[in-house]
Coordinates of C-alpha atoms in Angstrom, one line a residue:
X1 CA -34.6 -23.7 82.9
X2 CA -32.9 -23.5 79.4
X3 CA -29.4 -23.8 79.8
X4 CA -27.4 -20.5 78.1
X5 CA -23.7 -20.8 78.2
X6 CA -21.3 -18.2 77.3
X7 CA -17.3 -18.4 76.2
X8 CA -16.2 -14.5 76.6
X9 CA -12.3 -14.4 75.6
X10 CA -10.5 -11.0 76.0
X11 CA -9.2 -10.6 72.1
X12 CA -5.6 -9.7 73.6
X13 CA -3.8 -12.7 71.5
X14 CA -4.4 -16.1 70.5
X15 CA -7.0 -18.4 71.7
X16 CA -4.9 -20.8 73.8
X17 CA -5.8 -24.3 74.6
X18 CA -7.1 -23.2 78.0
X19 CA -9.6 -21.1 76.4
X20 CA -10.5 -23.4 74.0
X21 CA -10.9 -26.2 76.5
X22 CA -13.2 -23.7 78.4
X23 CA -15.2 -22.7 74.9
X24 CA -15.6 -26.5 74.3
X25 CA -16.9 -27.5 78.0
X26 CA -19.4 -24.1 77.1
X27 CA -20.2 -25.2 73.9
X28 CA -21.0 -29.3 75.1
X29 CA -22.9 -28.9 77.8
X30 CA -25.4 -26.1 76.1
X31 CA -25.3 -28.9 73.2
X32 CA -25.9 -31.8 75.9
X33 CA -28.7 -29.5 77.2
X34 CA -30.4 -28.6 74.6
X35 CA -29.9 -25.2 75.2
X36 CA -27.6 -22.3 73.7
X37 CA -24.3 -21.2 73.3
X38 CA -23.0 -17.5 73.1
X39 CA -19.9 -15.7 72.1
X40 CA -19.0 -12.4 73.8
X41 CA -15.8 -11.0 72.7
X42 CA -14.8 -8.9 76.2
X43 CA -12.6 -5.9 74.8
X44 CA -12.9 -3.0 76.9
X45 CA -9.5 -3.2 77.3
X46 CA -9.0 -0.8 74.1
X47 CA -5.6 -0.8 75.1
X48 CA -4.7 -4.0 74.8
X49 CA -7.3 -5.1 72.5
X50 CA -6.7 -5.7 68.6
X51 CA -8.3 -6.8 65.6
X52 CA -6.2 -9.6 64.6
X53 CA -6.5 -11.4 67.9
X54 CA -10.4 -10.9 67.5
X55 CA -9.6 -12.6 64.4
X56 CA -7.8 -15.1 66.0
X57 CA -9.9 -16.2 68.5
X58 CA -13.2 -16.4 65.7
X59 CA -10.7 -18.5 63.5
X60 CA -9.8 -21.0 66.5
X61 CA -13.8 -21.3 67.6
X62 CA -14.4 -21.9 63.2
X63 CA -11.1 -24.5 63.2
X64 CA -12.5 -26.4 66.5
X65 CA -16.8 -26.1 64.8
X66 CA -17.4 -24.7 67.9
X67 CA -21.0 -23.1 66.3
X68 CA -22.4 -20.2 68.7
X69 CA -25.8 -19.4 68.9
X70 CA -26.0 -16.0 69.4
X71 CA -23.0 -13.0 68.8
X72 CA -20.3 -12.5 68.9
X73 CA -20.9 -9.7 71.1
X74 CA -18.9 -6.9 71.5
X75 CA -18.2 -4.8 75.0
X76 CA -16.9 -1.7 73.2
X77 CA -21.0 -2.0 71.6
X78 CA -22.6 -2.0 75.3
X79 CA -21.0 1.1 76.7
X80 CA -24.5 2.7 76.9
X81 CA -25.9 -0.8 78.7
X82 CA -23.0 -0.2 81.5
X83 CA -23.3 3.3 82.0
X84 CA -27.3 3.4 82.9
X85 CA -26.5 0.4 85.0
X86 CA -24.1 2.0 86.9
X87 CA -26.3 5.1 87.4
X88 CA -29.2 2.9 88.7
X89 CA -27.0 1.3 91.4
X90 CA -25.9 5.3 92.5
X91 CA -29.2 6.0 92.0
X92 CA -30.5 2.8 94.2
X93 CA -27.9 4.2 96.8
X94 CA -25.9 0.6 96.2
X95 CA -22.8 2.7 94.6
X96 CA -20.7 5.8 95.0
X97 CA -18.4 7.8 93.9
X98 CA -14.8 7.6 95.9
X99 CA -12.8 11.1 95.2
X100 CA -9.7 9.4 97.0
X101 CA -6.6 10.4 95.2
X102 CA -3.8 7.8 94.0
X103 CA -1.5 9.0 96.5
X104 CA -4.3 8.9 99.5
X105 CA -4.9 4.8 98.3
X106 CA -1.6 3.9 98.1
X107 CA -0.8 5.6 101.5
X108 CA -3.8 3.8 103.1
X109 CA -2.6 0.1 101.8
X110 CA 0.7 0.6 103.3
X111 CA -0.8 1.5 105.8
X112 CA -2.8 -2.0 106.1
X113 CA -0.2 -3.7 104.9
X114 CA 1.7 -2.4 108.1
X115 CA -0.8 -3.5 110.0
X116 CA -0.7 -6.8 109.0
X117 CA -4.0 -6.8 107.3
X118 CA -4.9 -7.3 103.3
X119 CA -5.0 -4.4 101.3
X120 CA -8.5 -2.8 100.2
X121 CA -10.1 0.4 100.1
X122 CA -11.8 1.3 103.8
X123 CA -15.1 2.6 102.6
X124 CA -13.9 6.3 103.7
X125 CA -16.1 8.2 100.8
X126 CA -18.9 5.3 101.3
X127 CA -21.3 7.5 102.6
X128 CA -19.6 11.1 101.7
X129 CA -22.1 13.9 100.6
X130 CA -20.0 16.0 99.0
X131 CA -17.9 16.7 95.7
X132 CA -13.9 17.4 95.8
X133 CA -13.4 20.1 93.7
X134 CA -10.9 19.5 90.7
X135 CA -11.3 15.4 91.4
X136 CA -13.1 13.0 88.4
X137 CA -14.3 10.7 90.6
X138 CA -15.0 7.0 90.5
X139 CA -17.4 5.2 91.1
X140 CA -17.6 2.3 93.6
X141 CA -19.6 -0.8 94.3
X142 CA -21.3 -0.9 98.0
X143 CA -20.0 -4.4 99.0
X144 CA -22.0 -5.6 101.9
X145 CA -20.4 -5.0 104.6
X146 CA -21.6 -8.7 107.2
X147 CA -22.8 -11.8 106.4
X148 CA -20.8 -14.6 104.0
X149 CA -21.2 -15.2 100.2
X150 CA -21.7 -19.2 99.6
X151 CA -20.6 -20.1 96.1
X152 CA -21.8 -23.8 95.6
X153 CA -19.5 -24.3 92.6
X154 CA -20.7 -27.8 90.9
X155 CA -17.2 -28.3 90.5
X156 CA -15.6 -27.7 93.3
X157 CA -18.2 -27.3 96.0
X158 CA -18.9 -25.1 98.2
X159 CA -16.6 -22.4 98.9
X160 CA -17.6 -19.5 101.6
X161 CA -16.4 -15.6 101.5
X162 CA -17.0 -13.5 103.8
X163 CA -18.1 -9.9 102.9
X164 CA -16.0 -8.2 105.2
X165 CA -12.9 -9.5 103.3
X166 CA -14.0 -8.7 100.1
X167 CA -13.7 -4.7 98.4
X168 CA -16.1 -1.8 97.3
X169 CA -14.7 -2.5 93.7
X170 CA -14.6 0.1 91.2
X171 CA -17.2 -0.4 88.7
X172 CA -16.6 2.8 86.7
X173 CA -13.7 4.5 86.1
X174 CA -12.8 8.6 86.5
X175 CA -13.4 8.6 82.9
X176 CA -16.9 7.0 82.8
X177 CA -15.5 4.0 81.6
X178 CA -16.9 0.4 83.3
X179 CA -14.5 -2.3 84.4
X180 CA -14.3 -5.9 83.8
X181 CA -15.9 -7.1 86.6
X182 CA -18.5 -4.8 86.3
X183 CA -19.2 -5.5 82.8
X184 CA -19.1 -9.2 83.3
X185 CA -22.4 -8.5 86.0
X186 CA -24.6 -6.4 83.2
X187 CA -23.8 -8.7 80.3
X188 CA -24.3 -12.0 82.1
X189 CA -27.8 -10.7 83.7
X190 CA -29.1 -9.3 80.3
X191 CA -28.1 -12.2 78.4
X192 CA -30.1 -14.6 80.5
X193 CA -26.8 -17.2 81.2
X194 CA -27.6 -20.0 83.1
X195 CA -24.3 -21.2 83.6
X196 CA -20.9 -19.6 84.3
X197 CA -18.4 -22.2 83.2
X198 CA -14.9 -20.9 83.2
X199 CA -11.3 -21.0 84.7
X200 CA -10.6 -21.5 88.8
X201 CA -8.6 -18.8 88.2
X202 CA -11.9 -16.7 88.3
X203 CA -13.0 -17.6 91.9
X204 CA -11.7 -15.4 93.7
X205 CA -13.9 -12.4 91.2
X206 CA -17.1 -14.8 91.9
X207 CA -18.3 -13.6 95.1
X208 CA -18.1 -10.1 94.0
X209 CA -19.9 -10.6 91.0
X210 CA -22.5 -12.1 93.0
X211 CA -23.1 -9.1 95.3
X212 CA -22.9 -6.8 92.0
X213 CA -25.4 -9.1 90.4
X214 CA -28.1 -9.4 93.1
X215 CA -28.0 -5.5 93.9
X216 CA -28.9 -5.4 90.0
X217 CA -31.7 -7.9 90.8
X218 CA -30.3 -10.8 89.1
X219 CA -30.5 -14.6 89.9
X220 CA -27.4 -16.5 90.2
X221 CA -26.5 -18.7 87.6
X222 CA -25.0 -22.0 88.1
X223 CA -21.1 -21.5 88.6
X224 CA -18.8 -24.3 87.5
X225 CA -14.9 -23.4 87.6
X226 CA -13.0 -25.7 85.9
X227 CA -9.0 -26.6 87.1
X228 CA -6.4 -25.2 85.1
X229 CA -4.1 -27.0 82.6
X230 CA -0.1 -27.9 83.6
X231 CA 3.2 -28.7 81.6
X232 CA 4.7 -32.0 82.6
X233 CA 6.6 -30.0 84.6
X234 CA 3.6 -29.1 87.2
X235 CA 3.6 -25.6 86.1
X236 CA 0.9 -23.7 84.6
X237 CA 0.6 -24.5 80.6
X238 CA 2.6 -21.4 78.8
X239 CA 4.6 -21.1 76.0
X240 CA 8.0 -22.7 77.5
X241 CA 5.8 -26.5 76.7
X242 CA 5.6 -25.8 72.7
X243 CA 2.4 -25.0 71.5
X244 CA -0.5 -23.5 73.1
X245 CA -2.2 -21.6 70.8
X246 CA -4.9 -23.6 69.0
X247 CA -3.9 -22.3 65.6
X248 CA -0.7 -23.7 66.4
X249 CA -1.5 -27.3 66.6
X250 CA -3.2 -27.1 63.1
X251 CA -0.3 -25.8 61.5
X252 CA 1.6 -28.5 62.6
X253 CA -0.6 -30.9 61.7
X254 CA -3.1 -31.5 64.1
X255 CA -6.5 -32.4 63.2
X256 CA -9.4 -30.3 65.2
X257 CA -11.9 -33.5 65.7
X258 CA -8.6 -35.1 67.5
X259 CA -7.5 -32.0 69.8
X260 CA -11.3 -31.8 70.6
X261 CA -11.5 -35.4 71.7
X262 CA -8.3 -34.6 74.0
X263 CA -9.0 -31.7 75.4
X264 CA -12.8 -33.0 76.4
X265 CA -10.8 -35.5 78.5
X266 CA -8.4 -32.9 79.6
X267 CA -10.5 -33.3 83.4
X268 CA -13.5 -34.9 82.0
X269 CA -13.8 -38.6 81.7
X270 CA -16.7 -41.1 80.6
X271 CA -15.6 -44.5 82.3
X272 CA -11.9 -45.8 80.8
X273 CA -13.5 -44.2 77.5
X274 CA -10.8 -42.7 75.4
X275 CA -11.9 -41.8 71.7
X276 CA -15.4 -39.9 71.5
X277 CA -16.9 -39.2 68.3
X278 CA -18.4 -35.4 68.7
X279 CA -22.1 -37.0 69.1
X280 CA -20.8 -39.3 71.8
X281 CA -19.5 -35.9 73.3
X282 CA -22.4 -34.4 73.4
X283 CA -24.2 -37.3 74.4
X284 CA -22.5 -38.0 77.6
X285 CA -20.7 -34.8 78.5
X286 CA -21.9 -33.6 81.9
X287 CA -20.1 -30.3 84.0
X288 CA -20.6 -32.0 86.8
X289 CA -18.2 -34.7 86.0
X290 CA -15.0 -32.2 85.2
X291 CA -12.5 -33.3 87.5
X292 CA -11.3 -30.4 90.9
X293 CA -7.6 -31.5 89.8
X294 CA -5.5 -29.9 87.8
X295 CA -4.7 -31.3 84.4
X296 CA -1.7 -32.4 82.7
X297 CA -0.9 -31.8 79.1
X298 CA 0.5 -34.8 77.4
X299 CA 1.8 -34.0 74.0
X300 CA 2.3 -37.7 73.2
X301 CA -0.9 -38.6 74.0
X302 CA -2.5 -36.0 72.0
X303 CA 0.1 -37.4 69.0
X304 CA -1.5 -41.2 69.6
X305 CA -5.1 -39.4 69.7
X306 CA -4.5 -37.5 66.2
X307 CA -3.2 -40.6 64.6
X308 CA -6.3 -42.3 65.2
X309 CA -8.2 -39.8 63.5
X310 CA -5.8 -39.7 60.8
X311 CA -6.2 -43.6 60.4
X312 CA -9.5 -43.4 60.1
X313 CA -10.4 -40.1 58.2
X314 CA -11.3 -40.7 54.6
X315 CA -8.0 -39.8 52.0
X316 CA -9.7 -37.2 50.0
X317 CA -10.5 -35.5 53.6
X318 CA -6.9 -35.2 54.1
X319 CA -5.6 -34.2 51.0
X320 CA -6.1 -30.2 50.9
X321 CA -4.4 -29.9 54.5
X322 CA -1.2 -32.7 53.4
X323 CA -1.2 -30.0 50.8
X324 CA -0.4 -27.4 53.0
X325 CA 1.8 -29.4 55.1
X326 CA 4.1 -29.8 51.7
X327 CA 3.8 -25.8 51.0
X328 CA 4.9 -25.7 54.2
X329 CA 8.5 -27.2 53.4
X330 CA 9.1 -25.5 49.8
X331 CA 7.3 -28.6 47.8
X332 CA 4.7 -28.2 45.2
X333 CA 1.9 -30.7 46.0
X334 CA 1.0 -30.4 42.0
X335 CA 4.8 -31.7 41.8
X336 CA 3.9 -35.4 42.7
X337 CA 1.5 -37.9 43.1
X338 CA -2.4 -37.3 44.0
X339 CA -2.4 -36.0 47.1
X340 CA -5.3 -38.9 48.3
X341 CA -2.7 -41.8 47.3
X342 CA 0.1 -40.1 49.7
X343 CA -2.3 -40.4 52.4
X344 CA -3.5 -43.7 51.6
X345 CA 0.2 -44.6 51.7
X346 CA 1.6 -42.7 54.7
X347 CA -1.7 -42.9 57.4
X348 CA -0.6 -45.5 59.3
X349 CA 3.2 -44.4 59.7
X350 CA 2.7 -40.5 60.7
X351 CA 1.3 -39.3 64.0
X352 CA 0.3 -36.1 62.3
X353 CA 0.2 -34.2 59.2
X354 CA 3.4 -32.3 59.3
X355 CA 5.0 -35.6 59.9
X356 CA 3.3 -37.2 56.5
X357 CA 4.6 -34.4 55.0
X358 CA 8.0 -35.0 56.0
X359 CA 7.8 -38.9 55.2
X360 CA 6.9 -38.4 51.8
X361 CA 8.3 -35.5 50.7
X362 CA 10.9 -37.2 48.2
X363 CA 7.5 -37.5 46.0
X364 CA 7.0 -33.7 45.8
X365 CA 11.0 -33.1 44.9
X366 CA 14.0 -34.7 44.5
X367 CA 16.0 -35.8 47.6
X368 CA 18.8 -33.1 48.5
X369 CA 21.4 -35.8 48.1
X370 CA 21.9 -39.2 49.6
X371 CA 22.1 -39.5 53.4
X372 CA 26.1 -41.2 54.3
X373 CA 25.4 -43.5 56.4
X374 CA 22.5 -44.9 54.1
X375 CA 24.9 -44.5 51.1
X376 CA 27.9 -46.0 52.4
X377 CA 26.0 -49.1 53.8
X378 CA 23.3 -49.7 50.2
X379 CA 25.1 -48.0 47.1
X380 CA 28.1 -50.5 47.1
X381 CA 29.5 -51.6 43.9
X382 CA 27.3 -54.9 44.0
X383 CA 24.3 -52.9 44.0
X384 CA 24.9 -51.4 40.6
X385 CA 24.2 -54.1 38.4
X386 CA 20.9 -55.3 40.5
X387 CA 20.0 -51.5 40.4
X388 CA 20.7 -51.5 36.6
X389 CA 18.7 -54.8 35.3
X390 CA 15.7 -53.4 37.4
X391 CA 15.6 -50.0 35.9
X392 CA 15.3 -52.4 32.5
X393 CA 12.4 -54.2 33.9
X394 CA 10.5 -51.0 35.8
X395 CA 11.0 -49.0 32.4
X396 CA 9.1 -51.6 30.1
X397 CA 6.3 -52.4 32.4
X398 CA 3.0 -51.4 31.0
X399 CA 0.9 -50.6 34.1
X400 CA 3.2 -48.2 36.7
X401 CA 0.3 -50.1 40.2
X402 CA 2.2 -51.2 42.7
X403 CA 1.2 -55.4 42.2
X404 CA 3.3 -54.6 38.8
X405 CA 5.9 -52.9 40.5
X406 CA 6.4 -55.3 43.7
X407 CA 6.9 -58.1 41.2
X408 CA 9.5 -56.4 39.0
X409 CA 11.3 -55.7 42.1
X410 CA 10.9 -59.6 43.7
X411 CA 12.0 -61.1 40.5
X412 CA 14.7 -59.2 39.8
X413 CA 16.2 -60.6 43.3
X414 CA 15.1 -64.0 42.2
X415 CA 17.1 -63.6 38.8
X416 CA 20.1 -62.2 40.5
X417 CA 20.2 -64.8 42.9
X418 CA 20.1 -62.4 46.2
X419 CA 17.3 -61.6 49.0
X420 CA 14.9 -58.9 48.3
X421 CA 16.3 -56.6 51.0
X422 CA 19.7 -56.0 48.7
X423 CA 18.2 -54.6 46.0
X424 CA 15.2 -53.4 47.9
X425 CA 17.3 -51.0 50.1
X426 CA 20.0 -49.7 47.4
X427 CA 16.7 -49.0 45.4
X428 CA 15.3 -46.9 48.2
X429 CA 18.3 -45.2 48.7
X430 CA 18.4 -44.4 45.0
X431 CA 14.7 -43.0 45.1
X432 CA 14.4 -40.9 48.6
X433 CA 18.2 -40.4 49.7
X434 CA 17.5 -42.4 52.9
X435 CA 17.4 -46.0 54.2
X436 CA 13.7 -46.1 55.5
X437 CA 10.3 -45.0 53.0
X438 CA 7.1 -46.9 52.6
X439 CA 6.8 -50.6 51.4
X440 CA 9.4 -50.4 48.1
X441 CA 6.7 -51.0 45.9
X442 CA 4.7 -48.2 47.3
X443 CA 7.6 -46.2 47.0
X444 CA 8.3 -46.4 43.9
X445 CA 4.5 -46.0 43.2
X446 CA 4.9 -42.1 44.7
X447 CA 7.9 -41.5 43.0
X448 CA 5.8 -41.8 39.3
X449 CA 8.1 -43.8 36.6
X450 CA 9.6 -40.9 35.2
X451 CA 11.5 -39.6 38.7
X452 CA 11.7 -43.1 39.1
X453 CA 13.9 -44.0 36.6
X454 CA 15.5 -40.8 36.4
X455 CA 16.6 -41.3 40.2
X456 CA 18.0 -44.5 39.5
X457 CA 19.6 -43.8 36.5
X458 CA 21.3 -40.6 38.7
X459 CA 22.4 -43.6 41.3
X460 CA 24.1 -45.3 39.1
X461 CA 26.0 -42.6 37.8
X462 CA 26.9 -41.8 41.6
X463 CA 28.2 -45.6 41.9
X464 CA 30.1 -45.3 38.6
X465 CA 31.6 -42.3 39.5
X466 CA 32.4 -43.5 43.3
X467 CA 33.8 -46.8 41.4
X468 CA 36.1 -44.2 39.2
X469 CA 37.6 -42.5 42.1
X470 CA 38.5 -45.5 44.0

């Protein structure tokens, strides 16, 4: 059998990191399989529907390199497809048209409902003859009405229904138009899928699609539903735990090869393994191995994750998206140093991009100020004099490389008689406006000479003036 999976997002907003876990599960185990993986964008939900989140959803599949085979497919392009299929179940005597009116439904569930039993339509048009003048009727589904559906989820195992408990569903409304279980049926038959991996949300639809399926003549595919993803809190991932939209995550500066590697063990494991390189993915992922328990999302894990791949991602890989990350906060990244050398400088302190950013943005544009506490502890009136025999030194050095620079820093301490950390830490104060940057020498190497000394030069003014008003 060659193994067709399918990821088929409704384009009503962004692709959230359940649906991208669910796109990435698709997309691994048609990869692991050999086989292929297909995009079907489900929007006959004109109403709700747009363009953008279309947009949206092919930008977070492009972001994550999750590469389909075949579409994306539209529903809105299949109408045709739907509508003969429909007519060959009424044709086939497997469907029907119901001319019930709202009010005659709704009057018949409360009437179940005071009975004690579960809501669903009784089957009273099931085997009517005859029109009802001035009614658009829909059409219905004839559910069986004995036996049990067995879904044998790989998943979660086997999970019985019984067709007496389950509906004649609507497959087409008054106004011709299919619905999404319906539509689901037809698409999944005619594009051969082998295997139906999605959310446990979609059990309960499962057994009904079956029946729909099989009247059409189809063979089952391989189901596999896949637990949903929680907050910390035990609830349902939503927008109340920060970010869930993929999109999100990279504009605060997440890198897709590390949210792919987390999300793959959102449920799936591979012994203790932890960090999976996307061949080792494919190598080892298996459906069969997802986990029936729910998952919990664990932003600081997903931090530790991305730092690793930022740790071990080449500089120049970086660079454009740092970039970004400095447009992001009102710097110019053309303002400061090569954007490679502020990676190479900052990987092993941030956990992700927007946090580089942040750490060395006093080498994009100058500091907004000193921080007090910083200032009141480092620019002291002793620190003037240390600050002013090292702007000598830094200014006549011939090479601005930071083995020049960490000297003219440690021998200015030496001359002035005092430990590196008391000029070190006025100096970085001077420079970035706080107490805490990068090795000094590397500091000053972002900075450039001409800020450099400049910033210094604008400390010592700040002591002299300080000095003055006291």
């Amino acid at each position: 059998m060659t193994v067709r999976t399918r990821f088929a997002p409704s384009p009503t907003g962004y692709l959230h990191v359940g649906g991208a876990r669910t796109a990435l599960f698709c997309w691994l185990y048609a990869r692991h399989c050999g086989g292929q993986f297909i995009l079907r964008i489900e929007d006959t939900d004109r109403a709700r529907s747009t363009q953008p989140a279309v947009q949206a959803i092919l930008d977070g599949m492009h972001w994550l390199d999750l590469d389909f085979d075949e579409g994306p497919f539209f529903q809105t392009g299949r109408m045709a497809r739907y509508a003969e299929s429909v007519q060959r179940l009424l044709d086939e005597g497997k469907a029907y048209r119901c001319y019930c009116s709202r009010e005659e439904l709704d009057a018949m569930r409360e009437a179940q409902r005071a009975r004690g039993e579960n809501p669903r339509y009784d089957g009273r048009c099931r085997e009517r003859a005859t029109s009802r003048p001035g009614v658009a009727p829909v059409v219905r589904f004839k559910n069986p009405l004995h036996g049990e559906v067995v879904v044998d989820d790989v998943v979660l195992g086997p999970t019985r229904f019984a067709n007496a408990q389950l509906d004649d569903l609507v497959i087409a409304r008054a106004d011709g138009s299919p619905t999404y279980n319906f539509t689901v049926v037809v698409d999944d038959l005619e594009m051969r899928i082998s295997h139906v991996i999605r959310g446990n949300d979609h059990l309960n639809n499962t057994p009904k699609q079956i029946n729909m399926l099989e009247a059409l003549g189809g063979v089952r595919p391989v189901f596999a539903h896949v637990p949903m993803i929680h907050g910390p809190d035990g609830r349902k991932l939503s927008k109340r735990h920060g970010a869930v939209s993929v999109m999100q995550f990279r504009d605060e500066g997440y890198l897709s090869a590390a949210l792919v590697n987390y999300l793959a063990r959102l449920g799936w494991s591979h012994g203790d393994q932890e960090l999976f390189s996307r061949e080792e993915l494919i190598e080892h992922f298996d459906i069969r191995d997802v986990n029936k328990a729910a998952s919990v999302f664990d932003m600081d894990k997903l931090a530790w994750i991305n730092q690793h791949y930022i740790k071990q991602a080449e500089p120049r890989a970086l660079a454009p998206q740092l970039g970004e990350q400095l447009v992001r906060l009102g710097a110019a990244p053309d303002a400061g140093p090569a954007l490679e050398l502020a990676v190479q400088v900052q990987r092993e302190r941030a956990r992700t991009l927007a946090e580089m950013a942040e750490k060395c943005l006093f080498a994009y544009r100058d500091p907004d100020g000193y921080d007090d506490k910083a200032a009141a502890k480092h620019l002291v009136a002793g620190s003037a004099p240390l600050l002013a025999a090292l702007r000598e030194r830094l200014a006549a050095l011939a090479h601005w490389q930071s083995a020049e620079l960490d000297a003219a820093v440690r021998e200015t301490a030496q001359a002035a008689g005092v430990k590196l950390g008391e000029l070190a830490q006025p100096l970085r104060v001077a420079l970035t406006g706080m107490a805490a940057s990068p090795p000094i020498d590397q500091t000053l190497l972002l900075v450039g000479r001409e800020r450099a000394l400049a910033r210094i030069d604008a400390a010592l003014e700040y002591l002299r003036a300080r000095a003055g008003a006291s």
